[in-house]
mmCIF file of C-alpha atoms and ligand atoms in Angstrom:
data_model
loop_
_atom_site.group_PDB
_atom_site.id
_atom_site.type_symbol
_atom_site.label_atom_id
_atom_site.label_comp_id
_atom_site.label_asym_id
_atom_site.label_seq_id
_atom_site.Cartn_x
_atom_site.Cartn_y
_atom_site.Cartn_z
ATOM 1 C CA MET A 1 44.517 -28.314 -18.078
ATOM 2 C CA ALA A 2 46.141 -30.460 -20.749
ATOM 3 C CA LYS A 3 44.241 -32.928 -22.860
ATOM 4 C CA LEU A 4 45.292 -36.433 -21.894
ATOM 5 C CA ILE A 5 46.426 -38.418 -24.920
ATOM 6 C CA ASP A 6 44.946 -41.771 -23.996
ATOM 7 C CA GLY A 7 47.249 -44.282 -25.693
ATOM 8 C CA LYS A 8 45.270 -47.206 -24.324
ATOM 9 C CA LYS A 9 42.048 -46.009 -25.922
ATOM 10 C CA ILE A 10 43.686 -45.068 -29.228
ATOM 11 C CA ALA A 11 45.540 -48.392 -29.337
ATOM 12 C CA ALA A 12 42.325 -50.343 -28.689
ATOM 13 C CA GLU A 13 40.627 -48.648 -31.644
ATOM 14 C CA VAL A 14 43.571 -49.049 -33.997
ATOM 15 C CA ARG A 15 44.115 -52.678 -32.952
ATOM 16 C CA ALA A 16 40.445 -53.493 -33.598
ATOM 17 C CA ASP A 17 40.906 -52.108 -37.105
ATOM 18 C CA ILE A 18 44.114 -54.147 -37.602
ATOM 19 C CA ALA A 19 42.297 -57.296 -36.410
ATOM 20 C CA ARG A 20 39.498 -56.593 -38.896
ATOM 21 C CA ARG A 21 41.961 -56.072 -41.761
ATOM 22 C CA GLY A 22 43.947 -59.154 -40.685
ATOM 23 C CA ALA A 23 40.813 -61.319 -40.735
ATOM 24 C CA GLU A 24 39.844 -59.968 -44.144
ATOM 25 C CA PHE A 25 43.329 -60.728 -45.475
ATOM 26 C CA ALA A 26 43.186 -64.262 -44.015
ATOM 27 C CA ARG A 27 39.778 -64.852 -45.645
ATOM 28 C CA GLU A 28 41.053 -63.679 -49.025
ATOM 29 C CA THR A 29 44.421 -65.462 -49.007
ATOM 30 C CA GLY A 30 44.170 -68.270 -46.452
ATOM 31 C CA VAL A 31 47.226 -66.797 -44.740
ATOM 32 C CA VAL A 32 47.126 -65.804 -41.067
ATOM 33 C CA PRO A 33 49.731 -63.152 -40.168
ATOM 34 C CA GLY A 34 52.331 -64.703 -37.857
ATOM 35 C CA LEU A 35 54.837 -63.209 -35.417
ATOM 36 C CA ALA A 36 57.724 -64.919 -33.626
ATOM 37 C CA VAL A 37 59.237 -63.219 -30.609
ATOM 38 C CA VAL A 38 62.594 -64.529 -29.439
ATOM 39 C CA ILE A 39 63.735 -63.888 -25.886
ATOM 40 C CA VAL A 40 67.115 -64.892 -24.529
ATOM 41 C CA GLY A 41 67.479 -65.025 -20.737
ATOM 42 C CA GLU A 42 65.129 -64.096 -17.953
ATOM 43 C CA ASN A 43 65.124 -60.294 -17.734
ATOM 44 C CA PRO A 44 61.810 -59.670 -15.892
ATOM 45 C CA ALA A 45 60.995 -56.458 -17.816
ATOM 46 C CA SER A 46 61.653 -58.212 -21.139
ATOM 47 C CA GLN A 47 59.426 -61.102 -20.076
ATOM 48 C CA VAL A 48 56.559 -58.660 -19.441
ATOM 49 C CA TYR A 49 57.077 -56.951 -22.836
ATOM 50 C CA VAL A 50 57.151 -60.326 -24.610
ATOM 51 C CA ARG A 51 54.014 -61.521 -22.859
ATOM 52 C CA ASN A 52 52.185 -58.304 -23.818
ATOM 53 C CA LYS A 53 53.236 -58.734 -27.447
ATOM 54 C CA ARG A 54 52.015 -62.323 -27.519
ATOM 55 C CA ILE A 55 48.658 -61.412 -25.953
ATOM 56 C CA ALA A 56 48.194 -58.500 -28.377
ATOM 57 C CA CYS A 57 48.932 -60.814 -31.318
ATOM 58 C CA GLU A 58 46.485 -63.431 -30.157
ATOM 59 C CA LYS A 59 43.775 -60.818 -29.561
ATOM 60 C CA ALA A 60 44.289 -59.578 -33.117
ATOM 61 C CA GLY A 61 43.750 -63.139 -34.376
ATOM 62 C CA PHE A 62 47.376 -63.495 -35.491
ATOM 63 C CA TYR A 63 49.499 -66.624 -35.209
ATOM 64 C CA SER A 64 52.063 -66.072 -32.503
ATOM 65 C CA ILE A 65 54.986 -67.984 -31.063
ATOM 66 C CA VAL A 66 57.441 -67.099 -28.331
ATOM 67 C CA VAL A 67 60.860 -68.744 -28.490
ATOM 68 C CA GLU A 68 62.466 -68.754 -25.044
ATOM 69 C CA MET A 69 66.191 -69.446 -24.965
ATOM 70 C CA PRO A 70 68.354 -69.742 -21.840
ATOM 71 C CA GLU A 71 70.706 -66.908 -20.843
ATOM 72 C CA SER A 72 73.639 -69.229 -21.566
ATOM 73 C CA SER A 73 72.658 -69.638 -25.257
ATOM 74 C CA SER A 74 75.497 -68.933 -27.647
ATOM 75 C CA GLU A 75 75.288 -66.457 -30.521
ATOM 76 C CA GLU A 76 75.458 -69.415 -32.930
ATOM 77 C CA GLU A 77 72.464 -71.047 -31.272
ATOM 78 C CA LEU A 78 70.463 -67.829 -31.554
ATOM 79 C CA LEU A 79 71.486 -67.348 -35.192
ATOM 80 C CA GLY A 80 70.471 -70.972 -35.853
ATOM 81 C CA LYS A 81 67.032 -70.312 -34.394
ATOM 82 C CA LEU A 82 66.657 -67.192 -36.532
ATOM 83 C CA GLU A 83 67.567 -69.236 -39.613
ATOM 84 C CA GLU A 84 64.739 -71.658 -38.772
ATOM 85 C CA LEU A 85 62.260 -68.818 -38.349
ATOM 86 C CA LYS A 86 63.460 -67.194 -41.549
ATOM 87 C CA ASN A 87 62.415 -70.366 -43.420
ATOM 88 C CA ASP A 88 59.139 -70.859 -41.559
ATOM 89 C CA GLU A 89 56.282 -69.836 -43.869
ATOM 90 C CA ARG A 90 53.849 -69.342 -40.971
ATOM 91 C CA ILE A 91 56.110 -66.618 -39.567
ATOM 92 C CA HIS A 92 55.996 -63.227 -41.302
ATOM 93 C CA GLY A 93 57.563 -61.144 -38.569
ATOM 94 C CA ILE A 94 60.538 -61.923 -36.323
ATOM 95 C CA LEU A 95 61.414 -59.841 -33.305
ATOM 96 C CA VAL A 96 64.358 -60.417 -30.998
ATOM 97 C CA GLN A 97 63.667 -58.859 -27.619
ATOM 98 C CA LEU A 98 66.463 -56.518 -26.536
ATOM 99 C CA PRO A 99 68.657 -56.262 -24.575
ATOM 100 C CA LEU A 100 70.516 -59.483 -25.320
ATOM 101 C CA PRO A 101 72.979 -61.060 -22.870
ATOM 102 C CA LYS A 102 76.386 -59.347 -23.061
ATOM 103 C CA HIS A 103 78.162 -62.277 -24.759
ATOM 104 C CA ILE A 104 75.900 -61.981 -27.822
ATOM 105 C CA ASN A 105 76.600 -59.352 -30.466
ATOM 106 C CA GLU A 106 73.406 -57.370 -30.985
ATOM 107 C CA SER A 107 74.331 -56.012 -34.425
ATOM 108 C CA SER A 108 75.088 -59.491 -35.814
ATOM 109 C CA VAL A 109 71.770 -60.757 -34.530
ATOM 110 C CA LEU A 110 69.744 -57.852 -35.926
ATOM 111 C CA ALA A 111 71.518 -58.261 -39.262
ATOM 112 C CA ALA A 112 70.469 -61.929 -39.352
ATOM 113 C CA ILE A 113 66.759 -61.106 -39.392
ATOM 114 C CA PRO A 114 65.752 -60.865 -43.062
ATOM 115 C CA PRO A 115 64.613 -57.276 -43.812
ATOM 116 C CA GLU A 116 61.219 -58.524 -45.052
ATOM 117 C CA LYS A 117 60.541 -60.136 -41.645
ATOM 118 C CA ASP A 118 62.108 -57.332 -39.592
ATOM 119 C CA VAL A 119 58.952 -55.994 -37.947
ATOM 120 C CA ASP A 120 60.968 -53.954 -35.430
ATOM 121 C CA ALA A 121 62.585 -52.144 -38.398
ATOM 122 C CA PHE A 122 66.081 -52.319 -36.849
ATOM 123 C CA HIS A 123 67.882 -53.974 -39.789
ATOM 124 C CA VAL A 124 70.254 -51.589 -41.591
ATOM 125 C CA VAL A 125 68.249 -51.965 -44.795
ATOM 126 C CA ASN A 126 65.044 -50.866 -43.065
ATOM 127 C CA THR A 127 66.878 -48.109 -41.194
ATOM 128 C CA GLY A 128 68.170 -46.798 -44.521
ATOM 129 C CA ARG A 129 64.751 -47.007 -46.133
ATOM 130 C CA ILE A 130 63.265 -44.945 -43.294
ATOM 131 C CA MET A 131 65.930 -42.310 -43.884
ATOM 132 C CA LEU A 132 64.900 -42.189 -47.553
ATOM 133 C CA GLY A 133 61.200 -42.085 -46.720
ATOM 134 C CA ASP A 134 60.568 -45.280 -48.720
ATOM 135 C CA TYR A 135 59.683 -47.984 -46.245
ATOM 136 C CA SER A 136 57.479 -50.994 -45.509
ATOM 137 C CA PHE A 137 57.999 -51.003 -41.760
ATOM 138 C CA LEU A 138 58.363 -48.151 -39.309
ATOM 139 C CA PRO A 139 60.072 -48.544 -35.941
ATOM 140 C CA CYS A 140 57.369 -49.358 -33.435
ATOM 141 C CA THR A 141 57.665 -46.611 -30.825
ATOM 142 C CA PRO A 142 58.195 -43.584 -33.106
ATOM 143 C CA ALA A 143 55.442 -44.766 -35.455
ATOM 144 C CA GLY A 144 53.165 -45.275 -32.457
ATOM 145 C CA VAL A 145 53.816 -41.668 -31.412
ATOM 146 C CA MET A 146 53.000 -40.422 -34.928
ATOM 147 C CA LYS A 147 49.769 -42.440 -34.912
ATOM 148 C CA ALA A 148 48.735 -40.914 -31.579
ATOM 149 C CA LEU A 149 49.439 -37.387 -32.902
ATOM 150 C CA GLU A 150 47.431 -38.132 -36.027
ATOM 151 C CA TYR A 151 44.564 -39.545 -33.976
ATOM 152 C CA GLU A 152 44.491 -36.375 -31.863
ATOM 153 C CA ASN A 153 44.565 -34.203 -35.003
ATOM 154 C CA ILE A 154 47.844 -32.628 -33.928
ATOM 155 C CA ASP A 155 49.419 -31.298 -37.096
ATOM 156 C CA VAL A 156 53.213 -31.533 -37.119
ATOM 157 C CA SER A 157 53.771 -29.505 -40.291
ATOM 158 C CA GLY A 158 55.689 -26.303 -39.637
ATOM 159 C CA LYS A 159 55.892 -26.948 -35.878
ATOM 160 C CA GLU A 160 59.016 -26.687 -33.737
ATOM 161 C CA CYS A 161 59.625 -30.314 -32.718
ATOM 162 C CA VAL A 162 62.222 -31.160 -30.105
ATOM 163 C CA VAL A 163 63.235 -34.776 -29.493
ATOM 164 C CA VAL A 164 65.240 -35.419 -26.329
ATOM 165 C CA GLY A 165 67.254 -38.644 -26.772
ATOM 166 C CA ARG A 166 69.075 -39.941 -29.843
ATOM 167 C CA SER A 167 68.946 -43.724 -29.547
ATOM 168 C CA ASN A 168 68.682 -45.808 -32.714
ATOM 169 C CA ILE A 169 65.449 -47.309 -31.401
ATOM 170 C CA VAL A 170 63.548 -44.168 -30.450
ATOM 171 C CA GLY A 171 65.214 -40.750 -30.715
ATOM 172 C CA LYS A 172 66.785 -40.864 -34.189
ATOM 173 C CA PRO A 173 63.881 -42.496 -36.047
ATOM 174 C CA MET A 174 61.447 -40.272 -34.130
ATOM 175 C CA ALA A 175 63.270 -37.203 -35.431
ATOM 176 C CA MET A 176 63.145 -38.633 -38.956
ATOM 177 C CA LEU A 177 59.397 -39.274 -38.853
ATOM 178 C CA LEU A 178 58.705 -35.770 -37.532
ATOM 179 C CA LEU A 179 60.885 -34.429 -40.341
ATOM 180 C CA HIS A 180 58.953 -36.487 -42.921
ATOM 181 C CA ALA A 181 55.801 -34.898 -41.477
ATOM 182 C CA ASN A 182 57.342 -31.455 -42.174
ATOM 183 C CA GLY A 183 58.212 -30.555 -38.589
ATOM 184 C CA THR A 184 61.254 -28.389 -37.879
ATOM 185 C CA VAL A 185 63.227 -30.828 -35.796
ATOM 186 C CA THR A 186 65.918 -30.448 -33.147
ATOM 187 C CA VAL A 187 67.463 -33.501 -31.480
ATOM 188 C CA CYS A 188 68.927 -33.170 -27.975
ATOM 189 C CA HIS A 189 71.148 -35.571 -26.059
ATOM 190 C CA SER A 190 73.343 -35.762 -22.971
ATOM 191 C CA ARG A 191 75.845 -33.235 -24.381
ATOM 192 C CA THR A 192 73.269 -30.638 -25.388
ATOM 193 C CA ALA A 193 74.134 -27.266 -23.884
ATOM 194 C CA ASN A 194 71.299 -25.355 -22.220
ATOM 195 C CA LEU A 195 68.799 -28.161 -22.674
ATOM 196 C CA ALA A 196 65.947 -26.240 -21.049
ATOM 197 C CA GLU A 197 66.371 -23.368 -23.522
ATOM 198 C CA VAL A 198 65.966 -25.801 -26.400
ATOM 199 C CA THR A 199 63.039 -27.750 -24.924
ATOM 200 C CA ARG A 200 61.239 -24.469 -24.180
ATOM 201 C CA ARG A 201 61.148 -23.775 -27.934
ATOM 202 C CA ALA A 202 59.145 -26.915 -28.633
ATOM 203 C CA ASP A 203 55.579 -26.903 -29.871
ATOM 204 C CA ILE A 204 55.880 -30.682 -29.828
ATOM 205 C CA LEU A 205 58.282 -32.166 -27.284
ATOM 206 C CA VAL A 206 59.125 -35.885 -27.403
ATOM 207 C CA VAL A 207 61.204 -37.194 -24.519
ATOM 208 C CA ALA A 208 63.018 -40.558 -24.603
ATOM 209 C CA ILE A 209 65.977 -40.548 -22.231
ATOM 210 C CA GLY A 210 65.256 -43.125 -19.534
ATOM 211 C CA LYS A 211 65.538 -40.703 -16.571
ATOM 212 C CA ALA A 212 62.568 -40.597 -14.220
ATOM 213 C CA ASP A 213 60.643 -37.292 -14.114
ATOM 214 C CA PHE A 214 63.584 -35.435 -15.692
ATOM 215 C CA ILE A 215 61.685 -32.852 -17.756
ATOM 216 C CA THR A 216 60.027 -30.357 -15.433
ATOM 217 C CA GLY A 217 57.441 -27.628 -15.985
ATOM 218 C CA ASP A 218 60.054 -24.847 -16.290
ATOM 219 C CA MET A 219 61.524 -26.668 -19.338
ATOM 220 C CA VAL A 220 58.260 -26.634 -21.292
ATOM 221 C CA LYS A 221 56.550 -23.884 -23.283
ATOM 222 C CA GLU A 222 52.981 -22.936 -22.409
ATOM 223 C CA GLY A 223 50.653 -24.895 -24.715
ATOM 224 C CA ALA A 224 53.216 -27.474 -25.876
ATOM 225 C CA VAL A 225 52.258 -31.019 -26.808
ATOM 226 C CA VAL A 226 54.350 -33.337 -24.617
ATOM 227 C CA ILE A 227 54.992 -36.966 -25.523
ATOM 228 C CA ASP A 228 56.656 -39.019 -22.804
ATOM 229 C CA VAL A 229 58.291 -42.180 -24.144
ATOM 230 C CA GLY A 230 60.178 -42.957 -20.927
ATOM 231 C CA MET A 231 59.409 -46.014 -18.852
ATOM 232 C CA ASN A 232 61.236 -46.015 -15.562
ATOM 233 C CA ARG A 233 60.651 -48.127 -12.498
ATOM 234 C CA ARG A 234 60.569 -46.107 -9.243
ATOM 235 C CA ASP A 235 61.890 -47.505 -5.973
ATOM 236 C CA ASP A 236 58.298 -48.195 -4.892
ATOM 237 C CA GLY A 237 57.880 -50.363 -8.019
ATOM 238 C CA LYS A 238 55.611 -47.898 -9.834
ATOM 239 C CA LEU A 239 56.187 -46.983 -13.482
ATOM 240 C CA THR A 240 56.982 -43.389 -14.298
ATOM 241 C CA GLY A 241 57.992 -41.499 -17.418
ATOM 242 C CA ASP A 242 60.833 -39.118 -18.264
ATOM 243 C CA VAL A 243 58.470 -36.174 -17.778
ATOM 244 C CA ASP A 244 57.464 -34.842 -14.384
ATOM 245 C CA PHE A 245 53.734 -35.065 -15.047
ATOM 246 C CA ALA A 246 52.710 -32.940 -12.025
ATOM 247 C CA SER A 247 54.647 -29.835 -13.076
ATOM 248 C CA VAL A 248 54.383 -30.244 -16.884
ATOM 249 C CA GLU A 249 50.697 -31.118 -17.269
ATOM 250 C CA PRO A 250 49.399 -27.672 -16.188
ATOM 251 C CA LYS A 251 51.509 -26.003 -18.924
ATOM 252 C CA ALA A 252 50.941 -28.453 -21.765
ATOM 253 C CA SER A 253 48.025 -28.400 -24.186
ATOM 254 C CA ALA A 254 48.193 -32.196 -24.525
ATOM 255 C CA ILE A 255 50.276 -34.857 -22.795
ATOM 256 C CA THR A 256 50.717 -38.637 -22.721
ATOM 257 C CA PRO A 257 50.518 -40.376 -19.332
ATOM 258 C CA VAL A 258 52.880 -43.150 -18.198
ATOM 259 C CA PRO A 259 51.691 -45.854 -18.155
ATOM 260 C CA GLY A 260 48.930 -45.828 -20.765
ATOM 261 C CA GLY A 261 50.462 -43.397 -23.259
ATOM 262 C CA VAL A 262 53.146 -44.387 -25.737
ATOM 263 C CA GLY A 263 53.556 -48.008 -24.516
ATOM 264 C CA PRO A 264 50.284 -49.376 -25.955
ATOM 265 C CA MET A 265 50.935 -47.546 -29.237
ATOM 266 C CA THR A 266 54.298 -49.305 -29.623
ATOM 267 C CA ILE A 267 52.722 -52.772 -29.685
ATOM 268 C CA THR A 268 50.045 -51.489 -32.041
ATOM 269 C CA THR A 269 52.701 -50.663 -34.641
ATOM 270 C CA LEU A 270 54.169 -54.133 -34.196
ATOM 271 C CA LEU A 271 50.804 -55.629 -35.177
ATOM 272 C CA GLU A 272 50.525 -53.278 -38.152
ATOM 273 C CA ASN A 273 54.040 -54.260 -39.279
ATOM 274 C CA THR A 274 53.242 -57.971 -38.928
ATOM 275 C CA LEU A 275 50.173 -57.566 -41.126
ATOM 276 C CA THR A 276 52.230 -55.617 -43.676
ATOM 277 C CA ALA A 277 54.915 -58.351 -43.654
ATOM 278 C CA ALA A 278 52.288 -61.044 -44.267
ATOM 279 C CA LYS A 279 50.779 -59.061 -47.151
ATOM 280 C CA GLU A 280 54.185 -58.507 -48.731
ATOM 281 C CA ALA A 281 55.088 -62.200 -48.350
ATOM 282 C CA VAL A 282 51.929 -63.194 -50.228
ATOM 283 C CA LYS A 283 52.634 -60.583 -52.902
ATOM 284 C CA ALA A 284 56.249 -61.784 -53.308
ATOM 285 C CA LYS A 285 55.084 -65.395 -53.680
ATOM 286 C CA LYS A 286 52.757 -64.436 -56.517
ATOM 287 C CA GLN A 287 55.520 -62.675 -58.426
HETATM 288 P P1 NDP B 301 68.874 -45.088 -24.530
HETATM 289 O O1 NDP B 301 69.478 -45.267 -23.179
HETATM 290 O O2 NDP B 301 69.309 -45.956 -25.649
HETATM 291 O O3 NDP B 301 69.102 -43.579 -24.990
HETATM 292 C C1 NDP B 301 68.894 -42.525 -24.101
HETATM 293 C C2 NDP B 301 69.146 -41.212 -24.807
HETATM 294 O O4 NDP B 301 68.867 -40.170 -23.892
HETATM 295 C C3 NDP B 301 70.593 -41.037 -25.290
HETATM 296 O O5 NDP B 301 70.602 -40.493 -26.578
HETATM 297 C C4 NDP B 301 71.188 -40.075 -24.271
HETATM 298 O O6 NDP B 301 72.147 -39.181 -24.793
HETATM 299 C C5 NDP B 301 69.953 -39.271 -23.876
HETATM 300 N N1 NDP B 301 70.102 -38.699 -22.531
HETATM 301 C C6 NDP B 301 70.430 -39.363 -21.412
HETATM 302 N N2 NDP B 301 70.510 -38.485 -20.380
HETATM 303 C C7 NDP B 301 70.216 -37.271 -20.880
HETATM 304 C C8 NDP B 301 70.144 -35.974 -20.309
HETATM 305 N N3 NDP B 301 70.394 -35.756 -19.030
HETATM 306 N N4 NDP B 301 69.824 -34.942 -21.125
HETATM 307 C C9 NDP B 301 69.592 -35.138 -22.435
HETATM 308 N N5 NDP B 301 69.643 -36.351 -23.023
HETATM 309 C C10 NDP B 301 69.948 -37.401 -22.251
HETATM 310 O O7 NDP B 301 67.292 -45.177 -24.299
HETATM 311 P P2 NDP B 301 66.084 -45.567 -25.284
HETATM 312 O O8 NDP B 301 65.931 -44.584 -26.367
HETATM 313 O O9 NDP B 301 66.145 -47.013 -25.623
HETATM 314 O O10 NDP B 301 64.862 -45.408 -24.251
HETATM 315 C C11 NDP B 301 64.552 -44.169 -23.658
HETATM 316 C C12 NDP B 301 63.402 -44.364 -22.698
HETATM 317 O O11 NDP B 301 62.250 -44.794 -23.422
HETATM 318 C C13 NDP B 301 63.612 -45.443 -21.640
HETATM 319 O O12 NDP B 301 62.958 -45.045 -20.438
HETATM 320 C C14 NDP B 301 62.929 -46.664 -22.209
HETATM 321 O O13 NDP B 301 62.494 -47.567 -21.203
HETATM 322 C C15 NDP B 301 61.757 -46.016 -22.891
HETATM 323 N N6 NDP B 301 61.193 -46.800 -23.994
HETATM 324 C C16 NDP B 301 59.835 -46.899 -24.024
HETATM 325 C C17 NDP B 301 59.217 -47.572 -25.038
HETATM 326 C C18 NDP B 301 57.744 -47.615 -25.050
HETATM 327 O O14 NDP B 301 57.175 -48.420 -25.772
HETATM 328 N N7 NDP B 301 57.071 -46.750 -24.298
HETATM 329 C C19 NDP B 301 59.987 -48.255 -26.091
HETATM 330 C C20 NDP B 301 61.420 -48.014 -26.033
HETATM 331 C C21 NDP B 301 61.986 -47.323 -24.992
HETATM 332 P P3 NDP B 301 73.592 -39.681 -25.367
HETATM 333 O O15 NDP B 301 73.301 -40.272 -26.717
HETATM 334 O O16 NDP B 301 74.372 -38.435 -25.440
HETATM 335 O O17 NDP B 301 74.100 -40.685 -24.384
#
């Protein structure tokens, strides 16, 4: 039977530590780390994610605001709001919840968040710094996965790591972080030939494709560590991952559940990044 990687439990411990460090920083500097989350429109899933981020921030003792803009907002209006937040000293991190309505250009918006407040680490400057291994912020989901592996004492060095999915948000940065940790990394996508042959090579398999229960037991090596990033809503309303837990769990040595695996770790990185942004803002002011 696989060990369950309990993201909820790990996140609770790490968040308590972040809250402690945040309070210590606030005592020393008089600055409370602050996060602004901007949401445009009324996508129900996005609303849940934003609410969870706000609650996590408040629990950590951080200052938190949510800016809700109507679906009909223009790109200019959104950019104007970002300009305000950029100049707001109480705000150290800015996150624009994706996806944005179709009439708004995502790249222009992400480029308008100053790199030093880009706690999602999606700005090209931060993306480039991650590539070089010289970064302040790590993208939330991949960094959350790395934290969970570290917590479970799963050493990546020298391991065959297979990442399924190559999005800019999850797959690509995930591959980069595994590479920085000295894994031997293969990235798969929708055009990968003989996917099962590749996934069966993995000592550590990370799946982020957005297809419910897609990875089945026959695609996984005996004893593999399986990280399921997927979050898919079934017809009955229940959440499920990209990994078919029932057939994969008996073969894996460790596995993340959905929900309660990678999700809580993602928000944990957001808090860590917000604290880092606040610290760097104070440092920059002193210089
Ligand atoms: P995207 O849709 O941006 O990317 C999906 C990737 O999966 C693409 O690279 C695509 O390949 C690949 N893919 C799709 N179908 C297949 C297939 N049949 N075989 C192999 N590869 C395939 O998704 P995201 O990366 O944004 O998200 C992935 C999943 O992770 C979603 O379920 C999302 O909800 C979840 N998620 C969870 C988070 C969390 O905190 N737990 C955070 C972010 C996302 P190609 O490039 O060739 O099209």
